[in-house]
PDB file of C-alpha atoms in Angstrom:
ATOM      1  CA  UNK A  18       0.000   0.000   0.000  1.00  0.00           C
ATOM      2  CA  UNK A  19       1.578   3.320  -1.093  1.00  0.00           C
ATOM      3  CA  UNK A  20       0.032   6.696  -0.299  1.00  0.00           C
ATOM      4  CA  UNK A  21       1.371   9.932   1.199  1.00  0.00           C
ATOM      5  CA  UNK A  22       1.508   8.343   4.679  1.00  0.00           C
ATOM      6  CA  UNK A  23       2.823   4.918   3.641  1.00  0.00           C
ATOM      7  CA  UNK A  24       5.642   5.442   1.189  1.00  0.00           C
ATOM      8  CA  UNK A  25       8.633   3.157   0.895  1.00  0.00           C
ATOM      9  CA  UNK A  26      12.043   4.137   2.216  1.00  0.00           C
ATOM     10  CA  UNK A  27      14.592   5.387  -0.323  1.00  0.00           C
ATOM     11  CA  UNK A  28      18.199   4.220  -0.305  1.00  0.00           C
ATOM     12  CA  UNK A  29      20.915   6.447  -1.784  1.00  0.00           C
ATOM     13  CA  UNK A  30      24.309   4.766  -1.912  1.00  0.00           C
ATOM     14  CA  UNK A  31      27.414   6.830  -1.237  1.00  0.00           C
ATOM     15  CA  UNK A  32      28.611   6.237  -4.783  1.00  0.00           C
ATOM     16  CA  UNK A  33      25.329   7.697  -6.128  1.00  0.00           C
ATOM     17  CA  UNK A  34      25.696  11.236  -4.719  1.00  0.00           C
ATOM     18  CA  UNK A  35      25.205  13.917  -7.341  1.00  0.00           C
ATOM     19  CA  UNK A  36      27.173  17.085  -7.972  1.00  0.00           C
ATOM     20  CA  UNK A  37      24.133  18.497  -9.784  1.00  0.00           C
ATOM     21  CA  UNK A  38      23.392  21.017  -7.041  1.00  0.00           C
ATOM     22  CA  UNK A  39      24.408  24.562  -6.117  1.00  0.00           C
ATOM     23  CA  UNK A  40      28.189  24.908  -5.907  1.00  0.00           C
ATOM     24  CA  UNK A  41      30.601  27.346  -4.307  1.00  0.00           C
ATOM     25  CA  UNK A  42      34.149  27.857  -5.476  1.00  0.00           C
ATOM     26  CA  UNK A  43      36.828  26.015  -3.460  1.00  0.00           C
ATOM     27  CA  UNK A  44      34.599  23.108  -2.432  1.00  0.00           C
ATOM     28  CA  UNK A  45      32.619  20.265  -3.948  1.00  0.00           C
ATOM     29  CA  UNK A  46      29.022  19.905  -2.753  1.00  0.00           C
ATOM     30  CA  UNK A  47      27.323  16.530  -3.301  1.00  0.00           C
ATOM     31  CA  UNK A  48      23.567  15.985  -3.001  1.00  0.00           C
ATOM     32  CA  UNK A  49      22.139  12.815  -1.457  1.00  0.00           C
ATOM     33  CA  UNK A  50      18.621  13.535  -0.184  1.00  0.00           C
ATOM     34  CA  UNK A  51      16.490  16.177  -1.927  1.00  0.00           C
ATOM     35  CA  UNK A  52      13.271  16.707  -3.823  1.00  0.00           C
ATOM     36  CA  UNK A  53      15.197  15.856  -6.988  1.00  0.00           C
ATOM     37  CA  UNK A  54      16.810  12.652  -5.749  1.00  0.00           C
ATOM     38  CA  UNK A  55      14.166  11.048  -3.511  1.00  0.00           C
ATOM     39  CA  UNK A  56      11.132  13.353  -3.591  1.00  0.00           C
ATOM     40  CA  UNK A  57      11.690  14.875  -0.138  1.00  0.00           C
ATOM     41  CA  UNK A  58       9.596  17.917   0.644  1.00  0.00           C
ATOM     42  CA  UNK A  59      11.272  19.380   3.733  1.00  0.00           C
ATOM     43  CA  UNK A  60      14.902  18.310   3.934  1.00  0.00           C
ATOM     44  CA  UNK A  61      18.092  18.474   1.890  1.00  0.00           C
ATOM     45  CA  UNK A  62      21.104  16.373   2.843  1.00  0.00           C
ATOM     46  CA  UNK A  63      24.506  15.851   1.344  1.00  0.00           C
ATOM     47  CA  UNK A  64      28.172  16.420   1.927  1.00  0.00           C
ATOM     48  CA  UNK A  65      30.928  18.830   1.029  1.00  0.00           C
ATOM     49  CA  UNK A  66      34.592  18.218   0.364  1.00  0.00           C
ATOM     50  CA  UNK A  67      37.262  20.891   0.778  1.00  0.00           C
ATOM     51  CA  UNK A  68      40.769  19.998  -0.393  1.00  0.00           C
ATOM     52  CA  UNK A  69      43.787  20.634   1.850  1.00  0.00           C
ATOM     53  CA  UNK A  70      44.982  24.254   2.084  1.00  0.00           C
ATOM     54  CA  UNK A  71      41.798  25.496   0.354  1.00  0.00           C
ATOM     55  CA  UNK A  72      38.988  27.913   1.239  1.00  0.00           C
ATOM     56  CA  UNK A  73      35.467  27.963  -0.099  1.00  0.00           C
ATOM     57  CA  UNK A  74      33.984  31.172  -1.410  1.00  0.00           C
ATOM     58  CA  UNK A  75      31.780  33.213   0.909  1.00  0.00           C
ATOM     59  CA  UNK A  76      28.111  32.184   0.711  1.00  0.00           C
ATOM     60  CA  UNK A  77      24.855  31.653   2.615  1.00  0.00           C
ATOM     61  CA  UNK A  78      21.927  29.252   2.328  1.00  0.00           C
ATOM     62  CA  UNK A  79      18.976  31.634   2.190  1.00  0.00           C
ATOM     63  CA  UNK A  80      16.044  30.796   4.420  1.00  0.00           C
ATOM     64  CA  UNK A  81      17.346  27.303   5.212  1.00  0.00           C
ATOM     65  CA  UNK A  82      18.801  26.299   8.558  1.00  0.00           C
ATOM     66  CA  UNK A  83      21.911  24.166   8.108  1.00  0.00           C
ATOM     67  CA  UNK A  84      23.271  21.481  10.421  1.00  0.00           C
ATOM     68  CA  UNK A  85      26.826  20.274   9.795  1.00  0.00           C
ATOM     69  CA  UNK A  86      28.591  17.138  11.065  1.00  0.00           C
ATOM     70  CA  UNK A  87      32.371  16.978  10.627  1.00  0.00           C
ATOM     71  CA  UNK A  88      33.174  13.550   9.190  1.00  0.00           C
ATOM     72  CA  UNK A  89      36.915  14.014   8.575  1.00  0.00           C
ATOM     73  CA  UNK A  90      39.620  16.641   8.574  1.00  0.00           C
ATOM     74  CA  UNK A  91      39.700  19.839  10.614  1.00  0.00           C
ATOM     75  CA  UNK A  92      37.648  22.421   8.729  1.00  0.00           C
ATOM     76  CA  UNK A  93      37.322  25.966  10.025  1.00  0.00           C
ATOM     77  CA  UNK A  94      33.959  27.712   9.667  1.00  0.00           C
ATOM     78  CA  UNK A  95      34.290  31.487   9.319  1.00  0.00           C
ATOM     79  CA  UNK A  96      31.513  34.060   9.679  1.00  0.00           C
ATOM     80  CA  UNK A  97      31.113  37.762  10.427  1.00  0.00           C
ATOM     81  CA  UNK A  98      29.856  39.006  13.779  1.00  0.00           C
ATOM     82  CA  UNK A  99      29.477  42.746  13.199  1.00  0.00           C
ATOM     83  CA  UNK A 100      32.944  43.919  12.173  1.00  0.00           C
ATOM     84  CA  UNK A 101      34.635  40.858  13.678  1.00  0.00           C
ATOM     85  CA  UNK A 102      35.551  37.689  11.828  1.00  0.00           C
ATOM     86  CA  UNK A 103      34.757  34.599  13.951  1.00  0.00           C
ATOM     87  CA  UNK A 104      36.552  31.302  13.304  1.00  0.00           C
ATOM     88  CA  UNK A 105      35.156  27.962  14.561  1.00  0.00           C
ATOM     89  CA  UNK A 106      37.936  25.349  14.464  1.00  0.00           C
ATOM     90  CA  UNK A 107      36.442  21.851  14.315  1.00  0.00           C
ATOM     91  CA  UNK A 108      37.452  18.200  14.527  1.00  0.00           C
ATOM     92  CA  UNK A 109      35.818  14.927  13.422  1.00  0.00           C
ATOM     93  CA  UNK A 110      32.639  14.318  15.429  1.00  0.00           C
ATOM     94  CA  UNK A 111      31.864  18.027  15.911  1.00  0.00           C
ATOM     95  CA  UNK A 112      28.595  19.684  14.867  1.00  0.00           C
ATOM     96  CA  UNK A 113      27.984  23.251  13.636  1.00  0.00           C
ATOM     97  CA  UNK A 114      24.641  25.056  13.236  1.00  0.00           C
ATOM     98  CA  UNK A 115      24.327  27.790  10.594  1.00  0.00           C
ATOM     99  CA  UNK A 116      21.214  29.985  10.942  1.00  0.00           C
ATOM    100  CA  UNK A 117      19.376  31.243   7.830  1.00  0.00           C
ATOM    101  CA  UNK A 118      21.034  33.975   5.750  1.00  0.00           C
ATOM    102  CA  UNK A 119      24.329  33.952   7.709  1.00  0.00           C
ATOM    103  CA  UNK A 120      27.254  34.594   5.334  1.00  0.00           C
ATOM    104  CA  UNK A 121      30.091  32.136   5.961  1.00  0.00           C
ATOM    105  CA  UNK A 122      32.837  30.084   4.351  1.00  0.00           C
ATOM    106  CA  UNK A 123      34.675  26.850   5.019  1.00  0.00           C
ATOM    107  CA  UNK A 124      38.443  26.739   5.223  1.00  0.00           C
ATOM    108  CA  UNK A 125      40.690  23.710   5.314  1.00  0.00           C
ATOM    109  CA  UNK A 126      44.107  24.732   6.627  1.00  0.00           C
ATOM    110  CA  UNK A 127      45.139  21.093   7.143  1.00  0.00           C
ATOM    111  CA  UNK A 128      46.966  18.610   4.937  1.00  0.00           C
ATOM    112  CA  UNK A 129      44.069  16.167   4.550  1.00  0.00           C
ATOM    113  CA  UNK A 130      40.695  16.630   2.820  1.00  0.00           C
ATOM    114  CA  UNK A 131      37.871  17.940   5.003  1.00  0.00           C
ATOM    115  CA  UNK A 132      34.512  16.189   4.558  1.00  0.00           C
ATOM    116  CA  UNK A 133      31.326  17.345   6.283  1.00  0.00           C
ATOM    117  CA  UNK A 134      27.789  15.968   6.206  1.00  0.00           C
ATOM    118  CA  UNK A 135      25.101  18.615   5.783  1.00  0.00           C
ATOM    119  CA  UNK A 136      21.357  18.653   6.494  1.00  0.00           C
ATOM    120  CA  UNK A 137      19.159  21.623   5.581  1.00  0.00           C
ATOM    121  CA  UNK A 138      15.582  22.539   6.448  1.00  0.00           C
ATOM    122  CA  UNK A 139      14.677  22.803   2.769  1.00  0.00           C
ATOM    123  CA  UNK A 140      14.538  20.176   0.070  1.00  0.00           C
ATOM    124  CA  UNK A 141      16.369  22.680  -2.153  1.00  0.00           C
ATOM    125  CA  UNK A 142      20.159  22.882  -2.094  1.00  0.00           C
ATOM    126  CA  UNK A 143      20.026  26.673  -1.602  1.00  0.00           C
ATOM    127  CA  UNK A 144      23.391  28.354  -2.228  1.00  0.00           C
ATOM    128  CA  UNK A 145      23.846  32.119  -2.555  1.00  0.00           C
ATOM    129  CA  UNK A 146      27.469  32.913  -3.437  1.00  0.00           C
ATOM    130  CA  UNK A 147      28.764  36.262  -2.141  1.00  0.00           C
ATOM    131  CA  UNK A 148      31.786  38.452  -2.890  1.00  0.00           C
ATOM    132  CA  UNK A 149      32.374  39.007   0.856  1.00  0.00           C
ATOM    133  CA  UNK A 150      31.291  37.939   4.341  1.00  0.00           C
ATOM    134  CA  UNK A 151      30.115  41.534   4.657  1.00  0.00           C
ATOM    135  CA  UNK A 152      27.650  41.798   1.718  1.00  0.00           C
ATOM    136  CA  UNK A 153      26.876  45.440   2.506  1.00  0.00           C
ATOM    137  CA  UNK A 154      30.565  46.287   1.899  1.00  0.00           C
ATOM    138  CA  UNK A 155      30.902  44.475  -1.437  1.00  0.00           C
TER     139      UNK A 155
END
């Protein structure tokens, strides 16, 4: 029996992740769970990879809340707090919450790739690339 309350589970294998989603320079974003891939209506999930000694471009994720789990590496999450630049240095097993519309970037100062798992409160992979963490100064 299949209806809106009794749908089957969907399985997306790690090798099936798609790069056909919003991208930001300096990182590779891969989509796993979305409206496009499994028909989800309220959640987007995937992962990002940042090569060693690389920074992503500055960006935000619109109205979506973003939850991040650090799978490997030691990425640094950078955002603006007024005129101050705040740096969150992370390790595998850490979590980071990014509120809607907060400009940020990921940096990987280490010598190994940084991989993070991402879940968003939208089935869209919303990515708004910015010229600066301070959009009003760009």
